[in-house]
Short mmCIF file of C-alpha atoms in Angstrom, two decimals:
data_model
loop_
_atom_site.label_atom_id
_atom_site.label_comp_id
_atom_site.label_asym_id
_atom_site.label_seq_id
_atom_site.Cartn_x
_atom_site.Cartn_y
_atom_site.Cartn_z
CA UNK A 7 0.00 0.00 0.00
CA UNK A 8 1.32 3.45 -0.86
CA UNK A 9 1.68 5.89 2.01
CA UNK A 10 -0.10 9.22 1.78
CA UNK A 11 3.30 10.86 2.37
CA UNK A 12 4.41 9.62 -1.07
CA UNK A 13 2.03 12.02 -2.80
CA UNK A 14 2.33 15.74 -3.33
CA UNK A 15 0.47 17.54 -0.54
CA UNK A 16 -2.76 19.30 -1.35
CA UNK A 17 -3.05 23.02 -0.64
CA UNK A 18 -3.74 23.67 3.02
CA UNK A 19 -7.24 25.14 3.44
CA UNK A 20 -7.86 28.21 5.54
CA UNK A 21 -9.81 26.03 7.98
CA UNK A 22 -6.69 24.00 8.87
CA UNK A 23 -6.41 23.04 12.54
CA UNK A 24 -3.43 23.77 14.75
CA UNK A 25 -2.22 20.18 14.39
CA UNK A 26 -2.86 20.03 10.64
CA UNK A 27 -5.57 17.38 11.04
CA UNK A 28 -8.78 17.89 9.14
CA UNK A 29 -11.66 15.49 9.79
CA UNK A 30 -14.68 14.70 7.68
CA UNK A 31 -17.39 13.11 9.84
CA UNK A 32 -19.95 11.30 7.69
CA UNK A 33 -23.33 10.90 9.35
CA UNK A 34 -22.73 13.81 11.69
CA UNK A 35 -26.29 13.92 13.06
CA UNK A 36 -26.27 10.28 14.16
CA UNK A 37 -25.29 8.85 17.54
CA UNK A 38 -21.70 8.02 16.63
CA UNK A 39 -21.25 11.02 14.35
CA UNK A 40 -22.45 13.49 16.99
CA UNK A 41 -20.00 12.10 19.53
CA UNK A 42 -17.16 12.32 17.00
CA UNK A 43 -17.91 15.95 16.15
CA UNK A 44 -17.87 16.82 19.86
CA UNK A 45 -14.63 14.94 20.55
CA UNK A 46 -12.71 16.12 17.49
CA UNK A 47 -13.69 19.76 17.84
CA UNK A 48 -12.80 19.70 21.56
CA UNK A 49 -9.40 18.27 20.66
CA UNK A 50 -8.66 21.08 18.22
CA UNK A 51 -9.32 19.35 14.90
CA UNK A 52 -10.81 21.19 11.96
CA UNK A 53 -14.11 19.34 11.45
CA UNK A 54 -16.38 19.14 8.43
CA UNK A 55 -19.68 17.57 9.51
CA UNK A 56 -21.49 15.88 6.62
CA UNK A 57 -25.15 14.90 6.81
CA UNK A 58 -28.35 15.16 4.81
CA UNK A 59 -29.65 17.76 7.24
CA UNK A 60 -26.85 20.21 8.12
CA UNK A 61 -25.94 20.58 11.80
CA UNK A 62 -25.54 23.94 13.50
CA UNK A 63 -22.05 25.29 12.91
CA UNK A 64 -19.80 26.22 15.82
CA UNK A 65 -16.12 27.14 16.21
CA UNK A 66 -14.02 24.52 14.46
CA UNK A 67 -17.02 22.81 12.85
CA UNK A 68 -18.35 23.44 9.33
CA UNK A 69 -21.65 21.94 8.21
CA UNK A 70 -21.84 20.13 4.87
CA UNK A 71 -24.97 18.70 3.30
CA UNK A 72 -25.17 15.95 0.68
CA UNK A 73 -27.22 12.94 -0.32
CA UNK A 74 -24.96 9.97 0.42
CA UNK A 75 -26.90 7.88 -2.08
CA UNK A 76 -26.00 10.25 -4.93
CA UNK A 77 -22.50 10.13 -6.39
CA UNK A 78 -23.09 13.50 -8.05
CA UNK A 79 -24.23 15.12 -4.81
CA UNK A 80 -21.15 13.82 -3.01
CA UNK A 81 -18.81 14.91 -5.79
CA UNK A 82 -20.25 18.44 -5.80
CA UNK A 83 -20.21 18.83 -2.01
CA UNK A 84 -16.71 17.42 -1.52
CA UNK A 85 -14.98 18.96 -4.54
CA UNK A 86 -13.12 21.53 -2.43
CA UNK A 87 -12.69 19.44 0.73
CA UNK A 88 -9.21 18.28 1.76
CA UNK A 89 -9.66 16.06 4.83
CA UNK A 90 -6.78 14.07 6.24
CA UNK A 91 -9.11 11.73 8.13
CA UNK A 92 -12.59 10.41 7.33
CA UNK A 93 -14.91 8.92 9.97
CA UNK A 94 -17.78 7.08 8.28
CA UNK A 95 -20.71 6.44 10.65
CA UNK A 96 -23.74 6.49 8.32
CA UNK A 97 -26.01 3.77 6.97
CA UNK A 98 -29.37 3.59 5.20
CA UNK A 99 -31.85 0.84 6.06
CA UNK A 100 -33.39 -0.90 3.04
CA UNK A 101 -36.10 -3.54 2.66
CA UNK A 102 -33.79 -6.39 1.63
CA UNK A 103 -30.15 -7.25 2.26
CA UNK A 104 -29.49 -7.11 -1.48
CA UNK A 105 -30.66 -3.49 -1.40
CA UNK A 106 -28.69 -2.83 1.80
CA UNK A 107 -25.55 -4.03 0.04
CA UNK A 108 -26.15 -1.93 -3.06
CA UNK A 109 -27.00 1.25 -1.16
CA UNK A 110 -24.63 1.09 1.81
CA UNK A 111 -21.68 -0.34 -0.10
CA UNK A 112 -22.30 2.30 -2.74
CA UNK A 113 -22.25 5.12 -0.20
CA UNK A 114 -18.76 4.14 0.98
CA UNK A 115 -17.54 3.69 -2.60
CA UNK A 116 -18.94 6.98 -3.90
CA UNK A 117 -17.84 9.06 -0.93
CA UNK A 118 -14.24 7.86 -1.12
CA UNK A 119 -14.21 8.27 -4.91
CA UNK A 120 -15.36 11.87 -4.39
CA UNK A 121 -12.27 12.37 -2.19
CA UNK A 122 -9.75 10.97 -4.67
CA UNK A 123 -8.13 14.42 -4.78
CA UNK A 124 -7.78 14.71 -0.99
CA UNK A 125 -4.61 13.96 1.03
CA UNK A 126 -6.32 11.19 2.98
CA UNK A 127 -4.24 9.57 5.69
CA UNK A 128 -6.86 7.35 7.36
CA UNK A 129 -10.49 6.30 6.98
CA UNK A 130 -12.39 4.76 9.92
CA UNK A 131 -15.61 2.83 9.27
CA UNK A 132 -18.29 1.91 11.82
CA UNK A 133 -20.02 -1.42 11.35
CA UNK A 134 -21.38 -3.69 14.08
CA UNK A 135 -22.00 -7.15 15.45
CA UNK A 136 -24.10 -8.22 12.48
CA UNK A 137 -20.63 -8.98 11.13
CA UNK A 138 -20.86 -12.06 13.41
CA UNK A 139 -24.64 -12.44 13.74
CA UNK A 140 -25.64 -12.11 10.11
CA UNK A 141 -27.90 -9.61 8.32
CA UNK A 142 -31.45 -8.72 9.33
CA UNK A 143 -32.86 -11.34 6.94
CA UNK A 144 -30.89 -14.17 8.60
CA UNK A 145 -30.16 -12.63 11.97
CA UNK A 146 -28.78 -15.11 14.50
CA UNK A 147 -29.32 -18.05 12.13
CA UNK A 148 -26.96 -20.64 10.71
CA UNK A 149 -23.41 -21.25 11.88
CA UNK A 150 -22.19 -18.37 14.01
CA UNK A 151 -18.98 -18.10 16.01
CA UNK A 152 -19.09 -18.73 19.74
CA UNK A 153 -19.33 -15.78 22.09
CA UNK A 154 -17.51 -13.69 22.99
CA UNK A 155 -17.03 -12.62 19.39
CA UNK A 156 -13.43 -12.16 18.22
CA UNK A 157 -12.25 -10.06 15.30
CA UNK A 158 -10.37 -12.89 13.62
CA UNK A 159 -13.54 -14.91 12.99
CA UNK A 160 -14.16 -15.68 9.32
CA UNK A 161 -17.03 -13.95 7.56
CA UNK A 162 -20.34 -15.78 7.58
CA UNK A 163 -21.44 -17.46 4.37
CA UNK A 164 -24.27 -14.99 3.78
CA UNK A 165 -24.71 -11.66 1.99
CA UNK A 166 -23.98 -8.80 4.41
CA UNK A 167 -23.78 -5.09 3.76
CA UNK A 168 -21.05 -4.74 6.38
CA UNK A 169 -18.83 -6.98 4.24
CA UNK A 170 -19.66 -4.87 1.19
CA UNK A 171 -18.72 -1.69 3.04
CA UNK A 172 -15.43 -3.23 4.18
CA UNK A 173 -14.59 -4.37 0.67
CA UNK A 174 -15.21 -0.88 -0.74
CA UNK A 175 -13.02 0.58 2.02
CA UNK A 176 -10.18 -1.87 1.36
CA UNK A 177 -10.30 -1.26 -2.40
CA UNK A 178 -10.23 2.52 -1.99
CA UNK A 179 -7.37 2.30 0.54
CA UNK A 180 -5.31 0.30 -1.95
CA UNK A 181 -6.17 2.67 -4.77
CA UNK A 182 -5.79 5.99 -2.89
CA UNK A 183 -3.02 5.15 -0.45
CA UNK A 184 -4.59 5.70 2.98
CA UNK A 185 -4.77 3.43 6.02
CA UNK A 186 -8.07 2.18 7.41
CA UNK A 187 -9.79 0.84 10.51
CA UNK A 188 -13.12 -0.92 11.08
CA UNK A 189 -15.03 -0.53 14.34
CA UNK A 190 -17.55 -3.24 15.19
CA UNK A 191 -19.81 -1.79 17.85
CA UNK A 192 -22.57 -3.47 19.80
CA UNK A 193 -25.75 -1.48 20.44
CA UNK A 194 -24.64 2.16 20.58
CA UNK A 195 -26.20 4.52 23.11
CA UNK A 196 -25.55 8.22 22.90
CA UNK A 197 -27.03 11.59 22.13
CA UNK A 198 -29.01 11.93 18.90
CA UNK A 199 -32.55 12.77 17.79
CA UNK A 200 -34.21 11.33 14.69
CA UNK A 201 -31.92 8.31 14.64
CA UNK A 202 -33.17 4.93 13.42
CA UNK A 203 -31.32 2.91 16.08
CA UNK A 204 -31.49 4.81 19.36
CA UNK A 205 -32.10 2.48 22.31
CA UNK A 206 -31.22 5.07 24.95
CA UNK A 207 -33.83 7.61 23.92
CA UNK A 208 -36.32 4.86 23.05
CA UNK A 209 -36.20 3.41 26.59
CA UNK A 210 -36.37 6.89 28.11
CA UNK A 211 -39.52 7.68 26.14
CA UNK A 212 -41.09 4.30 26.93
CA UNK A 213 -40.44 4.74 30.65
CA UNK A 214 -41.83 8.29 30.56
CA UNK A 215 -45.01 7.05 28.89
CA UNK A 216 -45.36 4.25 31.44
CA UNK A 217 -45.04 6.76 34.28
CA UNK A 218 -47.64 9.06 32.70
CA UNK A 219 -50.07 6.17 32.31
CA UNK A 220 -49.35 4.67 35.73
CA UNK A 221 -48.44 1.33 34.14
CA UNK A 222 -45.44 -0.94 34.80
CA UNK A 223 -42.24 -0.68 32.78
CA UNK A 224 -42.38 -4.06 31.05
CA UNK A 225 -39.24 -5.57 29.54
CA UNK A 226 -40.09 -6.07 25.85
CA UNK A 227 -37.58 -8.80 25.08
CA UNK A 228 -36.80 -12.47 25.56
CA UNK A 229 -35.97 -14.52 28.64
CA UNK A 230 -32.59 -15.19 27.04
CA UNK A 231 -31.72 -11.50 26.98
CA UNK A 232 -33.20 -10.91 30.43
CA UNK A 233 -31.06 -13.58 32.07
CA UNK A 234 -27.94 -13.69 29.89
CA UNK A 235 -24.81 -11.56 29.88
CA UNK A 236 -24.48 -8.79 27.34
CA UNK A 237 -22.59 -5.54 26.71
CA UNK A 238 -23.10 -2.19 24.96
CA UNK A 239 -21.17 0.65 23.34
CA UNK A 240 -21.24 4.23 24.60
CA UNK A 241 -20.96 6.61 21.65
CA UNK A 242 -18.08 8.39 23.37
CA UNK A 243 -16.13 5.11 23.58
CA UNK A 244 -16.79 4.51 19.88
CA UNK A 245 -15.59 8.02 19.01
CA UNK A 246 -12.48 7.68 21.15
CA UNK A 247 -11.54 4.36 19.57
CA UNK A 248 -12.00 5.70 16.03
CA UNK A 249 -9.79 8.71 16.72
CA UNK A 250 -7.20 6.52 18.46
CA UNK A 251 -7.08 4.11 15.49
CA UNK A 252 -6.64 6.98 13.05
CA UNK A 253 -3.76 8.51 14.98
CA UNK A 254 -1.96 5.44 16.34
CA UNK A 255 0.27 3.06 14.42
CA UNK A 256 -1.27 0.13 16.34
CA UNK A 257 -4.75 1.05 15.17
CA UNK A 258 -4.16 1.24 11.44
CA UNK A 259 -5.29 -1.41 8.95
CA UNK A 260 -7.11 -3.34 11.66
CA UNK A 261 -10.68 -4.24 12.63
CA UNK A 262 -11.64 -3.78 16.29
CA UNK A 263 -14.63 -4.68 18.40
CA UNK A 264 -15.68 -1.73 20.55
CA UNK A 265 -17.79 -1.95 23.71
CA UNK A 266 -17.76 -0.24 27.09
CA UNK A 267 -15.73 -2.94 28.82
CA UNK A 268 -18.28 -4.14 31.38
CA UNK A 269 -20.93 -6.84 31.07
CA UNK A 270 -24.38 -6.90 32.64
CA UNK A 271 -27.71 -8.72 32.68
CA UNK A 272 -30.86 -6.91 31.65
CA UNK A 273 -32.67 -8.20 34.75
CA UNK A 274 -30.22 -6.01 36.71
CA UNK A 275 -30.12 -3.04 34.33
CA UNK A 276 -33.90 -2.86 33.87
CA UNK A 277 -34.43 -2.13 37.57
CA UNK A 278 -31.85 0.68 37.47
CA UNK A 279 -33.51 2.33 34.48
CA UNK A 280 -36.94 1.95 36.10
CA UNK A 281 -35.64 3.51 39.33
CA UNK A 282 -34.36 6.53 37.41
CA UNK A 283 -37.80 7.19 35.95
CA UNK A 284 -39.81 6.20 39.02
CA UNK A 285 -41.67 3.31 37.42
CA UNK A 286 -42.23 -0.33 38.40
CA UNK A 287 -39.91 -2.76 36.56
CA UNK A 288 -41.53 -5.95 35.25
CA UNK A 289 -39.61 -8.79 33.62
CA UNK A 290 -40.51 -10.70 30.48
CA UNK A 291 -43.24 -13.26 30.07
CA UNK A 292 -42.87 -16.55 28.28
CA UNK A 293 -42.97 -14.68 24.97
CA UNK A 294 -41.61 -11.18 24.26
CA UNK A 295 -43.93 -8.19 24.62
CA UNK A 296 -42.40 -5.86 22.03
CA UNK A 297 -42.51 -2.12 22.43
CA UNK A 298 -44.18 -1.77 19.04
CA UNK A 299 -47.20 -3.50 20.61
CA UNK A 300 -46.91 -1.91 24.06
CA UNK A 301 -46.66 1.59 22.56
CA UNK A 302 -49.38 1.26 19.94
CA UNK A 303 -51.50 4.40 20.19
CA UNK A 304 -48.99 6.15 22.47
CA UNK A 305 -48.80 9.28 20.31
CA UNK A 306 -51.72 10.89 22.13
CA UNK A 307 -50.12 10.18 25.50
CA UNK A 308 -46.84 11.66 24.32
CA UNK A 309 -48.60 14.81 23.10
CA UNK A 310 -50.03 15.22 26.59
CA UNK A 311 -46.59 14.76 28.15
CA UNK A 312 -45.08 17.32 25.77
CA UNK A 313 -47.72 19.89 26.68
CA UNK A 314 -47.58 19.26 30.43
CA UNK A 315 -43.80 19.44 30.66
CA UNK A 316 -43.00 21.94 27.91
CA UNK A 317 -40.90 19.50 25.90
CA UNK A 318 -39.30 20.48 22.60
CA UNK A 319 -40.04 17.46 20.39
CA UNK A 320 -43.62 16.36 19.80
CA UNK A 321 -42.92 13.87 17.00
CA UNK A 322 -42.68 10.49 18.71
CA UNK A 323 -41.19 8.88 15.61
CA UNK A 324 -38.14 11.16 15.85
CA UNK A 325 -37.51 10.02 19.41
CA UNK A 326 -38.30 6.33 19.64
CA UNK A 327 -37.15 3.48 17.38
CA UNK A 328 -39.34 0.71 18.81
CA UNK A 329 -38.40 -1.81 16.12
CA UNK A 330 -34.65 -1.60 16.77
CA UNK A 331 -34.92 -1.94 20.55
CA UNK A 332 -37.35 -4.85 20.08
CA UNK A 333 -34.85 -6.56 17.76
CA UNK A 334 -31.98 -6.14 20.21
CA UNK A 335 -33.86 -7.20 23.32
CA UNK A 336 -35.82 -9.96 21.61
CA UNK A 337 -32.77 -11.99 20.59
CA UNK A 338 -32.79 -15.65 21.62
CA UNK A 339 -29.01 -15.89 21.66
CA UNK A 340 -26.25 -14.58 23.89
CA UNK A 341 -24.41 -11.59 22.46
CA UNK A 342 -21.20 -10.52 24.17
CA UNK A 343 -17.98 -9.21 22.67
CA UNK A 344 -14.27 -9.70 23.24
CA UNK A 345 -12.29 -6.44 23.30
CA UNK A 346 -8.88 -7.84 24.11
CA UNK A 347 -7.44 -6.93 20.70
CA UNK A 348 -7.81 -3.17 21.14
CA UNK A 349 -6.81 -3.36 24.81
CA UNK A 350 -3.52 -5.04 23.90
CA UNK A 351 -2.99 -2.50 21.11
CA UNK A 352 -3.24 0.37 23.58
CA UNK A 353 -6.87 1.49 23.63
CA UNK A 354 -7.99 1.25 27.26
CA UNK A 355 -11.03 3.54 27.66
CA UNK A 356 -13.77 2.05 29.86
CA UNK A 357 -17.34 2.97 30.80
CA UNK A 358 -19.90 1.42 33.15
CA UNK A 359 -23.01 1.00 31.02
CA UNK A 360 -25.39 1.99 33.83
CA UNK A 361 -23.49 5.31 34.05
CA UNK A 362 -23.76 5.72 30.29
CA UNK A 363 -27.54 5.39 30.51
CA UNK A 364 -27.80 7.78 33.46
CA UNK A 365 -25.63 10.45 31.85
CA UNK A 366 -27.63 10.17 28.64
CA UNK A 367 -30.97 10.48 30.46
CA UNK A 368 -29.67 13.51 32.37
CA UNK A 369 -28.70 15.20 29.11
CA UNK A 370 -32.04 14.48 27.46
CA UNK A 371 -33.83 15.92 30.48
CA UNK A 372 -31.66 19.04 30.47
CA UNK A 373 -32.54 19.55 26.80
CA UNK A 374 -36.26 19.02 27.54
CA UNK A 375 -36.57 16.04 25.25
CA UNK A 376 -37.98 13.89 28.07
CA UNK A 377 -39.75 14.97 31.28
#
């Protein structure tokens, strides 16, 4: 692979940071993207935040808007950009895995092609544990590796848009001469609104509705998830690992699992979340009671909560992703991740997941998104 230092340097833009590092965060309004923008800007990087809906600009952060599914849109938006590092955190859910592959693989391909002129040093890509569990259409089926999942496991013999994204990344790295890293997160909890996979805000909204109605806070998932060990990924841990990989020799050209570092059982965590919101925790029945069923018709209740507490977001669909939380908590298999590879390489950040939930709930309350 050719090093980026073998090429003639591009002109330094006026938005250069003090350390010469210029980041492009793709999917800047999402959970992982938002955390990256915060971390990079706080650390003195020059940040270009790319999303379909532009974020509010602030010192060190420029907002860019493009349709990731359009090669022309990306080429036009990125024509004058000269990032040294790209952090790709976006994805687009499609009806079939074939469509997921075409769309999500294409977004990685077209974005990196649109940056062929840039002095790229490193590109970090977020994927997830479907690398080991399989795609939505065959989730948790067939021959899967034993838990905890390790990065060296072979790919499953099934179509998977994560594999397509990786292959586009590897091809572009070979062609354009940058290093890469892949970050396989478990369920990510962090600050975002309007995100399709936001368990933290989803559970906060569900608990708030239960309190308003005077009903118990019923675990929506399976007995397996209730009783088994699991782990999660705080968005700040994900952001820290991506930046570490892009600036550390040990992190380059490697795939890493990324989770908080602790393990827990939902039968323990559910009581802590319920205590925070002042509701009665109830465990699962013999069959899951998904949130999509529990929260059917909850829009009217949420409108009442918004009015009573002066909240800032009345659209329940922008706050709660019932389907994603149901999928995670309804699994009939153990899902826990090994993180020894990144620990041995030098990445040692750690969070307690219960503290991640509490800090997130506190922030949502302060912003008047939940009562």
